[in-house]
N, CA and C atoms as an extended XYZ file, in Angstrom:
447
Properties=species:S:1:pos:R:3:atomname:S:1:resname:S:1:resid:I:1 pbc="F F F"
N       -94.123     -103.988       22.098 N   UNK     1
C       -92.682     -104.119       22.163 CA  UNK     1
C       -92.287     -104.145       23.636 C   UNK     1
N       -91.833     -105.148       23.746 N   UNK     2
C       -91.325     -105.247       25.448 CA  UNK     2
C       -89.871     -104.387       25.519 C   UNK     2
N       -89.800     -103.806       26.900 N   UNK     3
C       -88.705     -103.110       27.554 CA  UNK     3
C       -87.542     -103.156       26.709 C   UNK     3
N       -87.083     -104.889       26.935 N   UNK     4
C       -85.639     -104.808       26.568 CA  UNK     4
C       -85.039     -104.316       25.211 C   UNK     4
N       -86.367     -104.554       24.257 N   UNK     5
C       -86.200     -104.374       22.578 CA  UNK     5
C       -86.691     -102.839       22.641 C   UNK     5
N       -86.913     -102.202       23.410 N   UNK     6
C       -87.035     -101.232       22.915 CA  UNK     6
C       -85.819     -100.195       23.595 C   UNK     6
N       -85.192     -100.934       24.801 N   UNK     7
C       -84.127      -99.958       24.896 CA  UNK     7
C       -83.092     -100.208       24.342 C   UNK     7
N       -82.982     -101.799       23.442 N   UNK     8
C       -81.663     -101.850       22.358 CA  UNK     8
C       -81.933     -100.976       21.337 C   UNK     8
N       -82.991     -100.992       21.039 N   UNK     9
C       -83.305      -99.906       19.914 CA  UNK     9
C       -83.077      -98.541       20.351 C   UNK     9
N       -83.478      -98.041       21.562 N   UNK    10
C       -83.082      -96.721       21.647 CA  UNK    10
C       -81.437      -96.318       21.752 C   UNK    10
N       -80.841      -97.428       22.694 N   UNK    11
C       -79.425      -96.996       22.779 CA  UNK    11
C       -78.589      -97.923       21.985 C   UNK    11
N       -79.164      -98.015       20.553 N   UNK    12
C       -78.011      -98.340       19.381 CA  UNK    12
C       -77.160      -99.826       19.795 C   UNK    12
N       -78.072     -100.740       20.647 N   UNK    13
C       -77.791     -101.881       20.909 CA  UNK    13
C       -78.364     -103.319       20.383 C   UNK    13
N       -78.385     -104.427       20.449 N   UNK    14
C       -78.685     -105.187       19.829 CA  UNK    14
C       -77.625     -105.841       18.004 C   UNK    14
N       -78.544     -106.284       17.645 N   UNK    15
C       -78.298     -107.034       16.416 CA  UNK    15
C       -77.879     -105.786       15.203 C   UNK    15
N       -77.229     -104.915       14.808 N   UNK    16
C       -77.008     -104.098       13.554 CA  UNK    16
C       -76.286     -104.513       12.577 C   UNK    16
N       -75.774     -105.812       12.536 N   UNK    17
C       -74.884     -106.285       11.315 CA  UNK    17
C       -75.888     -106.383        9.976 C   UNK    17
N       -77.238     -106.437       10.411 N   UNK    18
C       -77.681     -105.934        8.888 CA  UNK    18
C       -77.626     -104.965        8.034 C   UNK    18
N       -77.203     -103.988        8.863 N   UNK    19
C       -76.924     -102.512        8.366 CA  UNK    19
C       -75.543     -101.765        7.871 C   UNK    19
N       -74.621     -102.981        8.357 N   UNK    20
C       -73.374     -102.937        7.911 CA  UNK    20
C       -73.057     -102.096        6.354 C   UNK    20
N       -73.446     -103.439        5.773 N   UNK    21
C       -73.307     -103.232        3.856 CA  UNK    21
C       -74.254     -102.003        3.547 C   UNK    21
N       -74.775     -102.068        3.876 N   UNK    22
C       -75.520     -100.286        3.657 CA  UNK    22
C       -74.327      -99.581        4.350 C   UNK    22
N       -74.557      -99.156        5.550 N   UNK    23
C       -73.663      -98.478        5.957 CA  UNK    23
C       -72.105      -98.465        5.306 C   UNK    23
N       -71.428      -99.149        4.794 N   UNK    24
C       -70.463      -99.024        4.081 CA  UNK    24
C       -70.676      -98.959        2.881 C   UNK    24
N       -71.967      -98.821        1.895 N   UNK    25
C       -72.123      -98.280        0.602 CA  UNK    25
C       -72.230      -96.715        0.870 C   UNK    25
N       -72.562      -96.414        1.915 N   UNK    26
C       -72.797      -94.655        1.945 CA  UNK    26
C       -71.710      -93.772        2.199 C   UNK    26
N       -70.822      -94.367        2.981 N   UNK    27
C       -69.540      -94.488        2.887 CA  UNK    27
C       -68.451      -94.005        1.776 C   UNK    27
N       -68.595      -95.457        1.111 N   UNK    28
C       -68.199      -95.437        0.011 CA  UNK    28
C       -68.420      -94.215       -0.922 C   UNK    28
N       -69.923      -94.062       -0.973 N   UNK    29
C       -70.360      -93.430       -2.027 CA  UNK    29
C       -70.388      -91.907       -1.800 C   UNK    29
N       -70.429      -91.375       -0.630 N   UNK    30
C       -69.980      -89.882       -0.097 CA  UNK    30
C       -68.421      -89.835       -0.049 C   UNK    30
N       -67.620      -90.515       -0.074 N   UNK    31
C       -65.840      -90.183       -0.112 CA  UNK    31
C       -65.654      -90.115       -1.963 C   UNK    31
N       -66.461      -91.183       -2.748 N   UNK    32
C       -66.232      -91.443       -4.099 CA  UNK    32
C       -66.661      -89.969       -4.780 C   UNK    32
N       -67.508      -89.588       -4.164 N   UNK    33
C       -68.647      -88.139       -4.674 CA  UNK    33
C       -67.313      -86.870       -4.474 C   UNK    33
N       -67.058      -86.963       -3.449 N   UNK    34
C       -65.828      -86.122       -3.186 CA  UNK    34
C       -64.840      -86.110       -3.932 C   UNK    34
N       -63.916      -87.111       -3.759 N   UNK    35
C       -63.117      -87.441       -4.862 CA  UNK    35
C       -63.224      -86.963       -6.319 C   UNK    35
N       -64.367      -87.580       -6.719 N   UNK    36
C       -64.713      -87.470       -8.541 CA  UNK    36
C       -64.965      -85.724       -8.207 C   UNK    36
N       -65.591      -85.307       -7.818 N   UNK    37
C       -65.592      -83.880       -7.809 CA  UNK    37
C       -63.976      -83.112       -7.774 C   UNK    37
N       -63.236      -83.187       -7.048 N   UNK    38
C       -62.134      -82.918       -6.719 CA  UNK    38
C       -61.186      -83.309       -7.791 C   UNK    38
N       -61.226      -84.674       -8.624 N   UNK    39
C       -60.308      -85.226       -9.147 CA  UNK    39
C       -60.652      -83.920      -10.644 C   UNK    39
N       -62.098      -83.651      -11.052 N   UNK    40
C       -62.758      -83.211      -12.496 CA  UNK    40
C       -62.335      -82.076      -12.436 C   UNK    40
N       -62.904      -81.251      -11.072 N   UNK    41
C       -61.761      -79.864      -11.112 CA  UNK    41
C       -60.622      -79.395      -11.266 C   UNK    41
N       -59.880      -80.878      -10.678 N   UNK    42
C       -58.081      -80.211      -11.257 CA  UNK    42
C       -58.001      -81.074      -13.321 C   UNK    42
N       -58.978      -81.641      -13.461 N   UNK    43
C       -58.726      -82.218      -14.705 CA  UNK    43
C       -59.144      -81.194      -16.048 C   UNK    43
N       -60.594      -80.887      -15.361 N   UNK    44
C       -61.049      -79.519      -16.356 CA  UNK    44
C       -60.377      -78.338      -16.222 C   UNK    44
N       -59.640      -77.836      -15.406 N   UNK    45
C       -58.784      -76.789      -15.332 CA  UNK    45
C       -57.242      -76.874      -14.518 C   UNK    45
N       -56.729      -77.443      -15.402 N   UNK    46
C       -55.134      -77.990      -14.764 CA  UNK    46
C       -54.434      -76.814      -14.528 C   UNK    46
N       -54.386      -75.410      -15.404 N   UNK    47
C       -53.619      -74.677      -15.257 CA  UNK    47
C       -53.931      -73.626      -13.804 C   UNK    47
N       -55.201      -73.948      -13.304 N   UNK    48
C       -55.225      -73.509      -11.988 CA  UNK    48
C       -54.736      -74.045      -11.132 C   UNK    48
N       -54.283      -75.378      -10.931 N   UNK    49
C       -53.778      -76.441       -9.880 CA  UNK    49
C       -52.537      -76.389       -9.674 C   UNK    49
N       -52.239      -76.609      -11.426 N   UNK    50
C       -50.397      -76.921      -11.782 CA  UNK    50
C       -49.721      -76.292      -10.967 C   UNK    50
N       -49.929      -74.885      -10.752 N   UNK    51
C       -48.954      -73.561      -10.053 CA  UNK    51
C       -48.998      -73.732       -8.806 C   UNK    51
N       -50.356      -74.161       -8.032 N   UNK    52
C       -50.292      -74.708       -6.694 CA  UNK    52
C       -49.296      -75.637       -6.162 C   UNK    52
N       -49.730      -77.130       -6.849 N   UNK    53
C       -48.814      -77.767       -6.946 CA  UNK    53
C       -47.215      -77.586       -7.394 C   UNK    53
N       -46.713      -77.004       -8.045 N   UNK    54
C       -45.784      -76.287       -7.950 CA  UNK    54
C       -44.699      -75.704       -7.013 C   UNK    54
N       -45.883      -74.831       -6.915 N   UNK    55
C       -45.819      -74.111       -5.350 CA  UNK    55
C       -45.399      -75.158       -3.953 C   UNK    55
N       -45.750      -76.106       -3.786 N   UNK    56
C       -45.566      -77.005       -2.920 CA  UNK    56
C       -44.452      -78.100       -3.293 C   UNK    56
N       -44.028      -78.110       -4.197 N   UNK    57
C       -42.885      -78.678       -4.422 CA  UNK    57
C       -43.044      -79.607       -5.051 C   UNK    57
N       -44.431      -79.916       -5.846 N   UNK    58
C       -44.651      -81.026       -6.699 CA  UNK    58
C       -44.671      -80.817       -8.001 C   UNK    58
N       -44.010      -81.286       -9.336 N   UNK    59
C       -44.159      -81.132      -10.337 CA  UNK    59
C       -45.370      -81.722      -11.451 C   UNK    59
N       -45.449      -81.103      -12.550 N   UNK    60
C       -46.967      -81.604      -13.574 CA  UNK    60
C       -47.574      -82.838      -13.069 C   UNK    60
N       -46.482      -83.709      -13.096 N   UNK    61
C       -46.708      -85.547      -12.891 CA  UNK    61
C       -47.074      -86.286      -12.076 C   UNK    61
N       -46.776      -85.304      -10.912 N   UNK    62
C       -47.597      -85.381       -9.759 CA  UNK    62
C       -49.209      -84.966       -9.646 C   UNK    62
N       -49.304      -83.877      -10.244 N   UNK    63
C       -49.976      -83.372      -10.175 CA  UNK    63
C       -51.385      -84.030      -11.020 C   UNK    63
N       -51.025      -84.419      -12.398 N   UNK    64
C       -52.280      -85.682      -13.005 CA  UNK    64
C       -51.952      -87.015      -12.485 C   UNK    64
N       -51.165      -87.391      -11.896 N   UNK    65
C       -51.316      -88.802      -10.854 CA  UNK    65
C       -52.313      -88.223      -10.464 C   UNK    65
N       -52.085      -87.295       -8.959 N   UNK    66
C       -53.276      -87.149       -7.981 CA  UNK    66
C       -54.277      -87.072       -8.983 C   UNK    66
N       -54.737      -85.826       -9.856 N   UNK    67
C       -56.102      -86.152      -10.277 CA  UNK    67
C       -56.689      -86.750      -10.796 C   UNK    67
N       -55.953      -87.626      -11.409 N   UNK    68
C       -56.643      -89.303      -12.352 CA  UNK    68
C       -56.567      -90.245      -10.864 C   UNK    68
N       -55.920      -90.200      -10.016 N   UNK    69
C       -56.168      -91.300       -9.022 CA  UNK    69
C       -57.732      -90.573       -8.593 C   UNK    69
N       -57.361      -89.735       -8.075 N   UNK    70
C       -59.279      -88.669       -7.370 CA  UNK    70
C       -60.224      -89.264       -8.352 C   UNK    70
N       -60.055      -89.112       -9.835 N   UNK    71
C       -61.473      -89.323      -10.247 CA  UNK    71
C       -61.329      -91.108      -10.339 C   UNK    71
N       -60.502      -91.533      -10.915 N   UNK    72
C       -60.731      -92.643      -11.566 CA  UNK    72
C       -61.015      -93.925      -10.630 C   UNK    72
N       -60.609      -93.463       -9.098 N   UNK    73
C       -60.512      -94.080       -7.730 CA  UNK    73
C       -61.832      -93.860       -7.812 C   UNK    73
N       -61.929      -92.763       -7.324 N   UNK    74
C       -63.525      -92.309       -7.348 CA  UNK    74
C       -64.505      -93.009       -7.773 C   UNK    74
N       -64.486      -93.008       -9.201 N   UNK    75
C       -65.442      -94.341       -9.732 CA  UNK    75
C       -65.368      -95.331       -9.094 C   UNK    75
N       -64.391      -96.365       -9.040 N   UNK    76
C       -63.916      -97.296       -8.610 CA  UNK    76
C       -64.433      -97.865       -7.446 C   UNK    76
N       -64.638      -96.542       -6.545 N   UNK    77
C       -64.796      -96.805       -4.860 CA  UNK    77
C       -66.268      -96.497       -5.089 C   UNK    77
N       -66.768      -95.889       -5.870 N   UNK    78
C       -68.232      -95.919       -6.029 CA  UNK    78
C       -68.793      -96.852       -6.739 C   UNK    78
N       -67.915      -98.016       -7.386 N   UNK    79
C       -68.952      -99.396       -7.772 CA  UNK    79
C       -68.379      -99.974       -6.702 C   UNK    79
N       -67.572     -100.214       -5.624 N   UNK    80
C       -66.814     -100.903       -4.809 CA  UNK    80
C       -65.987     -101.825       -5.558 C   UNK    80
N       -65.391     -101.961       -6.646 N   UNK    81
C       -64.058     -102.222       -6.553 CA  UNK    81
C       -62.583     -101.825       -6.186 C   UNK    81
N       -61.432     -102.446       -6.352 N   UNK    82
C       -60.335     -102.352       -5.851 CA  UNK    82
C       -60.333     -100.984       -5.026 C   UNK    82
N       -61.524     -101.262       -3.615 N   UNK    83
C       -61.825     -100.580       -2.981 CA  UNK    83
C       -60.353     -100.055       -2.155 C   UNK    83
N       -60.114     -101.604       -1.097 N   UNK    84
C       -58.780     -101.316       -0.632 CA  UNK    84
C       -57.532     -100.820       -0.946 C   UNK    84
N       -57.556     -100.713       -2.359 N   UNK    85
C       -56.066     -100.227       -2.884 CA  UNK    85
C       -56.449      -98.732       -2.970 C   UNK    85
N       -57.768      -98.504       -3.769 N   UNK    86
C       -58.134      -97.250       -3.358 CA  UNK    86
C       -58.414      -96.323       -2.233 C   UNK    86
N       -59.081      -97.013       -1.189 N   UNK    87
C       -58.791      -96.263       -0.097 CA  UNK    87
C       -57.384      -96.405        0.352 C   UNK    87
N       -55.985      -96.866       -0.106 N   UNK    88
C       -55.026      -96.904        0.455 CA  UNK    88
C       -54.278      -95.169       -0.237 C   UNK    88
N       -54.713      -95.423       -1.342 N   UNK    89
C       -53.912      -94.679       -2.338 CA  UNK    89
C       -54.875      -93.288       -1.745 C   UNK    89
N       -55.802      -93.339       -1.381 N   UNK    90
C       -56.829      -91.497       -1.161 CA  UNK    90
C       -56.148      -91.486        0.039 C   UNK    90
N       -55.796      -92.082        1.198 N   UNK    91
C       -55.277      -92.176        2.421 CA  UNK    91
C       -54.066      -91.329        2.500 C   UNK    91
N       -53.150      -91.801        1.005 N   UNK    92
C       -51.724      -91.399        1.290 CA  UNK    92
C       -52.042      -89.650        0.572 C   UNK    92
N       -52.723      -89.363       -0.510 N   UNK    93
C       -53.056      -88.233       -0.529 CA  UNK    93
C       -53.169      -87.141       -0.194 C   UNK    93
N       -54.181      -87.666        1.437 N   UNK    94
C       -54.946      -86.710        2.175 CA  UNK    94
C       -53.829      -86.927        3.328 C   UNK    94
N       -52.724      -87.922        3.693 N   UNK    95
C       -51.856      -87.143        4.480 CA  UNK    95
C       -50.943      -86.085        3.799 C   UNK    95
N       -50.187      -86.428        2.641 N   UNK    96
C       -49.401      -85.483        1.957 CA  UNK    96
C       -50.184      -83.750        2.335 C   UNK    96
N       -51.605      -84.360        1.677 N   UNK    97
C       -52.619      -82.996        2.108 CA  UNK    97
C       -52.599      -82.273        3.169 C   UNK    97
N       -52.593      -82.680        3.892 N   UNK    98
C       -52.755      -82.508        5.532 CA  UNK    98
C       -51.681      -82.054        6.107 C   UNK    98
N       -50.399      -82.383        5.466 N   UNK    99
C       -49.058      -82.546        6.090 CA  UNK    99
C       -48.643      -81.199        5.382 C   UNK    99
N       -48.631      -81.083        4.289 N   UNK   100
C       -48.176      -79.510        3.506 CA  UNK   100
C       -49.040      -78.616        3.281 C   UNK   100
N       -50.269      -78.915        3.266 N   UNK   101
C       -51.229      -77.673        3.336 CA  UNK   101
C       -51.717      -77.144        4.074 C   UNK   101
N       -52.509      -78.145        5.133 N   UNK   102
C       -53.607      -77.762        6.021 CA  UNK   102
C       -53.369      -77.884        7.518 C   UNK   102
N       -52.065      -78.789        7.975 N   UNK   103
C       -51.621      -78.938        9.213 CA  UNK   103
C       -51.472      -77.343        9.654 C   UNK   103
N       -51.098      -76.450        9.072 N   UNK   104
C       -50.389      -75.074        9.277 CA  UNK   104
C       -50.866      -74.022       10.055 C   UNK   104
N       -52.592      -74.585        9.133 N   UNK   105
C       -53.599      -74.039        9.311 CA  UNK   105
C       -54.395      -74.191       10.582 C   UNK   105
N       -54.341      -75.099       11.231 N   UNK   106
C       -55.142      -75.696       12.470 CA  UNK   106
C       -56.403      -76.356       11.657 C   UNK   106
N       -56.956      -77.087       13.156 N   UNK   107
C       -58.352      -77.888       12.435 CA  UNK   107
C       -59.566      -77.350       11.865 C   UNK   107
N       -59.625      -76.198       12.656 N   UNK   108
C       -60.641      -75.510       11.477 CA  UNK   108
C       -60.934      -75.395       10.091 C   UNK   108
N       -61.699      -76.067        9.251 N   UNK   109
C       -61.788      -76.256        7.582 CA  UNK   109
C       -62.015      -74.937        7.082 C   UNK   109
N       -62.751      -74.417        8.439 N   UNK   110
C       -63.003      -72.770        7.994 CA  UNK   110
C       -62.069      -71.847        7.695 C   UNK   110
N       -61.313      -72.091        8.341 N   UNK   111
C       -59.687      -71.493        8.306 CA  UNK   111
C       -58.911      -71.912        7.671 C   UNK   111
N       -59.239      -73.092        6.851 N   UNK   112
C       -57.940      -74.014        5.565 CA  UNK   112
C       -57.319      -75.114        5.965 C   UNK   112
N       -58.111      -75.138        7.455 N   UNK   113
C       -57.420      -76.229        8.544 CA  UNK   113
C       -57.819      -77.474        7.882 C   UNK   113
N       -57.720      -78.588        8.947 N   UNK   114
C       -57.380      -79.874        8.281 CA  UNK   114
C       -58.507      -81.053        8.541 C   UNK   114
N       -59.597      -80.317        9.563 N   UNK   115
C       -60.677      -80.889        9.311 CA  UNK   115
C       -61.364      -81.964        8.929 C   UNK   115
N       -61.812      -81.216        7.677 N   UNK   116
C       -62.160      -82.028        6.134 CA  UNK   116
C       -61.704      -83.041        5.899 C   UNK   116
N       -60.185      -83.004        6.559 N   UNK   117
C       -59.339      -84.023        4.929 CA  UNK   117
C       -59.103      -85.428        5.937 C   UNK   117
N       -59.187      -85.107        7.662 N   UNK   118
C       -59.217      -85.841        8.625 CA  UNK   118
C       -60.093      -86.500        8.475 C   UNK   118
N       -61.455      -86.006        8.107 N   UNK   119
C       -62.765      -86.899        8.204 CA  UNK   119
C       -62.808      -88.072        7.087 C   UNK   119
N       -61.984      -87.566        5.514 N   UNK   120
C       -61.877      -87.829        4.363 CA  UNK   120
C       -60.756      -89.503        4.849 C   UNK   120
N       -59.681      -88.530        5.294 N   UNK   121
C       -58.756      -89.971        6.128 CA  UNK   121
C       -59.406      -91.061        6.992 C   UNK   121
N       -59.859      -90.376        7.647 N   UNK   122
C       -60.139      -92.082        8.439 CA  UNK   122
C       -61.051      -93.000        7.674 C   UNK   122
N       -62.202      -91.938        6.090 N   UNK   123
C       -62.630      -92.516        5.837 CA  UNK   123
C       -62.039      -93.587        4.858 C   UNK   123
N       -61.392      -93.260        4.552 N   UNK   124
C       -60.424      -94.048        3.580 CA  UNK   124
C       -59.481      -94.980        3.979 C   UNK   124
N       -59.031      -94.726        5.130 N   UNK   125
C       -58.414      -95.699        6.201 CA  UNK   125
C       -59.380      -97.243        6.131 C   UNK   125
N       -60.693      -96.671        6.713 N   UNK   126
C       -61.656      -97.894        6.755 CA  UNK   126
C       -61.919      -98.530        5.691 C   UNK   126
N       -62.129      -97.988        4.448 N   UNK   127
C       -62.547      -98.612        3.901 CA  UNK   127
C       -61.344      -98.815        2.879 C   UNK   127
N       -60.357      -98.896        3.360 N   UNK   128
C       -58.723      -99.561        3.258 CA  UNK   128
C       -58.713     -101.152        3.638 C   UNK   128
N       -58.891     -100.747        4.942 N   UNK   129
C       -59.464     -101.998        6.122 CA  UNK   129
C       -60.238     -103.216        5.769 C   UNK   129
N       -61.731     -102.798        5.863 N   UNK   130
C       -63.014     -103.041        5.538 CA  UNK   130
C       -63.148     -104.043        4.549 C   UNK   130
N       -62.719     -102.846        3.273 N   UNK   131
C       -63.008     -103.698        1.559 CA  UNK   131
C       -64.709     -103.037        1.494 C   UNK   131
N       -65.181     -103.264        0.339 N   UNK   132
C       -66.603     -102.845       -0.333 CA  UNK   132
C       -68.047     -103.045        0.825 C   UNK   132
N       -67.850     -104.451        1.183 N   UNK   133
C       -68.980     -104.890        1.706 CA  UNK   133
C       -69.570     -105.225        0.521 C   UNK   133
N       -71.181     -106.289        0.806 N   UNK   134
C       -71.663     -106.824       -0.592 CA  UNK   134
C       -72.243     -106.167       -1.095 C   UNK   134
N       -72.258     -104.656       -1.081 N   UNK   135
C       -72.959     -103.944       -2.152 CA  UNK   135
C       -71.872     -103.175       -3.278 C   UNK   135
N       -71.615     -104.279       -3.872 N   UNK   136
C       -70.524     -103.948       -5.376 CA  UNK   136
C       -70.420     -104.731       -6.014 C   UNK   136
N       -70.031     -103.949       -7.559 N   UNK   137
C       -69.661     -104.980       -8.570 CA  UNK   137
C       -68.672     -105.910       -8.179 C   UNK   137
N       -69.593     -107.388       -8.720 N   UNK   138
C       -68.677     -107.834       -8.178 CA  UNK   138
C       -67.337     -108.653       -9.001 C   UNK   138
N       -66.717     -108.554       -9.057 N   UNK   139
C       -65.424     -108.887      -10.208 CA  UNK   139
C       -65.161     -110.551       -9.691 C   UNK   139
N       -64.442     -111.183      -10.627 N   UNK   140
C       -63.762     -112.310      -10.574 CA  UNK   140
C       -63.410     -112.659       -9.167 C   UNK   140
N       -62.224     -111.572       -8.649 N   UNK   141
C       -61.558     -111.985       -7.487 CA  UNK   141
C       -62.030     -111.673       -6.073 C   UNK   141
N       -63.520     -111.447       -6.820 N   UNK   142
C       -64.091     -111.077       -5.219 CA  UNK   142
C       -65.039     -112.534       -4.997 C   UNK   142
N       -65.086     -113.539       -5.939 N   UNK   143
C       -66.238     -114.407       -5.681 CA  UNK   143
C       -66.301     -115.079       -4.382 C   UNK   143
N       -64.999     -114.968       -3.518 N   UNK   144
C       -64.892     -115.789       -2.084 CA  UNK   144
C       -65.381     -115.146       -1.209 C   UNK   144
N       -65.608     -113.512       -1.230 N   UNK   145
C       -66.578     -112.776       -0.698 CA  UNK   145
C       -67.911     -113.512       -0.766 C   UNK   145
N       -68.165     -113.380       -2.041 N   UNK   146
C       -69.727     -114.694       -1.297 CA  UNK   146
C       -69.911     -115.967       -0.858 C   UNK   146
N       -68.854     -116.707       -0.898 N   UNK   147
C       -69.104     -118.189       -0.742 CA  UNK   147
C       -69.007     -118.005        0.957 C   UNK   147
N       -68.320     -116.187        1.227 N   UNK   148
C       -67.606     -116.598        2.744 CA  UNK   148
C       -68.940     -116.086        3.719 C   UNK   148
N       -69.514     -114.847        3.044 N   UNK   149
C       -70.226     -113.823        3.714 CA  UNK   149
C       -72.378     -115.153        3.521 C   UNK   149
């Protein structure tokens, strides 16, 4: 291996667009993991949430929106469909989140801070942005994704 290929390789330079669509399935699939976890807990036990929510000024209806969007997004963003609407919709979530719960707290996650839900945001931001990449089902209205990619 001559010099130059081996110092693109060491300092994360060169050609990586092959690694893209991976890299945005893992993505995907660690925010979706979150989510579906998050969405099943307030679904299998609502009457622990409800009062929270409550508490914050949101009523029942709010309260199974958010957790049918968490899980059912969840799935969703874990086959990569209607990725973008989903990361739009976890986006607005995790500011509401951020904004009434955890801002209060500082950034520390350790402390209730806001951390977590920052890392959770931008991820959802991107892949707002982004869209699936070609590792997803792929539906009807994505077929120009391949004719383009």
């Amino acid at each position: 291996m001559d010099s130059i290929k081996m110092c693109n390789m060491m300092c994360g330079t060169g050609d990586t667009s092959k690694y893209l669509d991976l890299s945005l399935l893992l993505i995907r699939l660690s925010v979706a993991a979150t989510f579906i976890f998050h969405g099943l807990q307030k679904i299998q036990s609502p009457d622990q949430f409800l009062g929270f929510f409550a508490s914050l000024g949101f009523g029942a209806m709010m309260f199974y929106l958010v957790a049918y969007i968490e899980l059912i997004g969840g799935i969703a963003l874990a086959l990569g469909i209607f990725t973008r609407l989903v990361g739009g919709l976890f986006a607005v979530i995790l500011l509401v989140a951020i904004s009434t719960v955890h801002l209060k707290a500082g950034f520390n996650s350790m402390a209730g801070g806001f951390e977590f839900q920052l890392l959770l945001l931008v991820c959802s931001i991107a892949i707002a942005l982004v869209g699936p990449g070609k590792m997803s089902v792929m539906l009807p209205c994505h077929k120009d994704r391949m004719m383009n990619k």
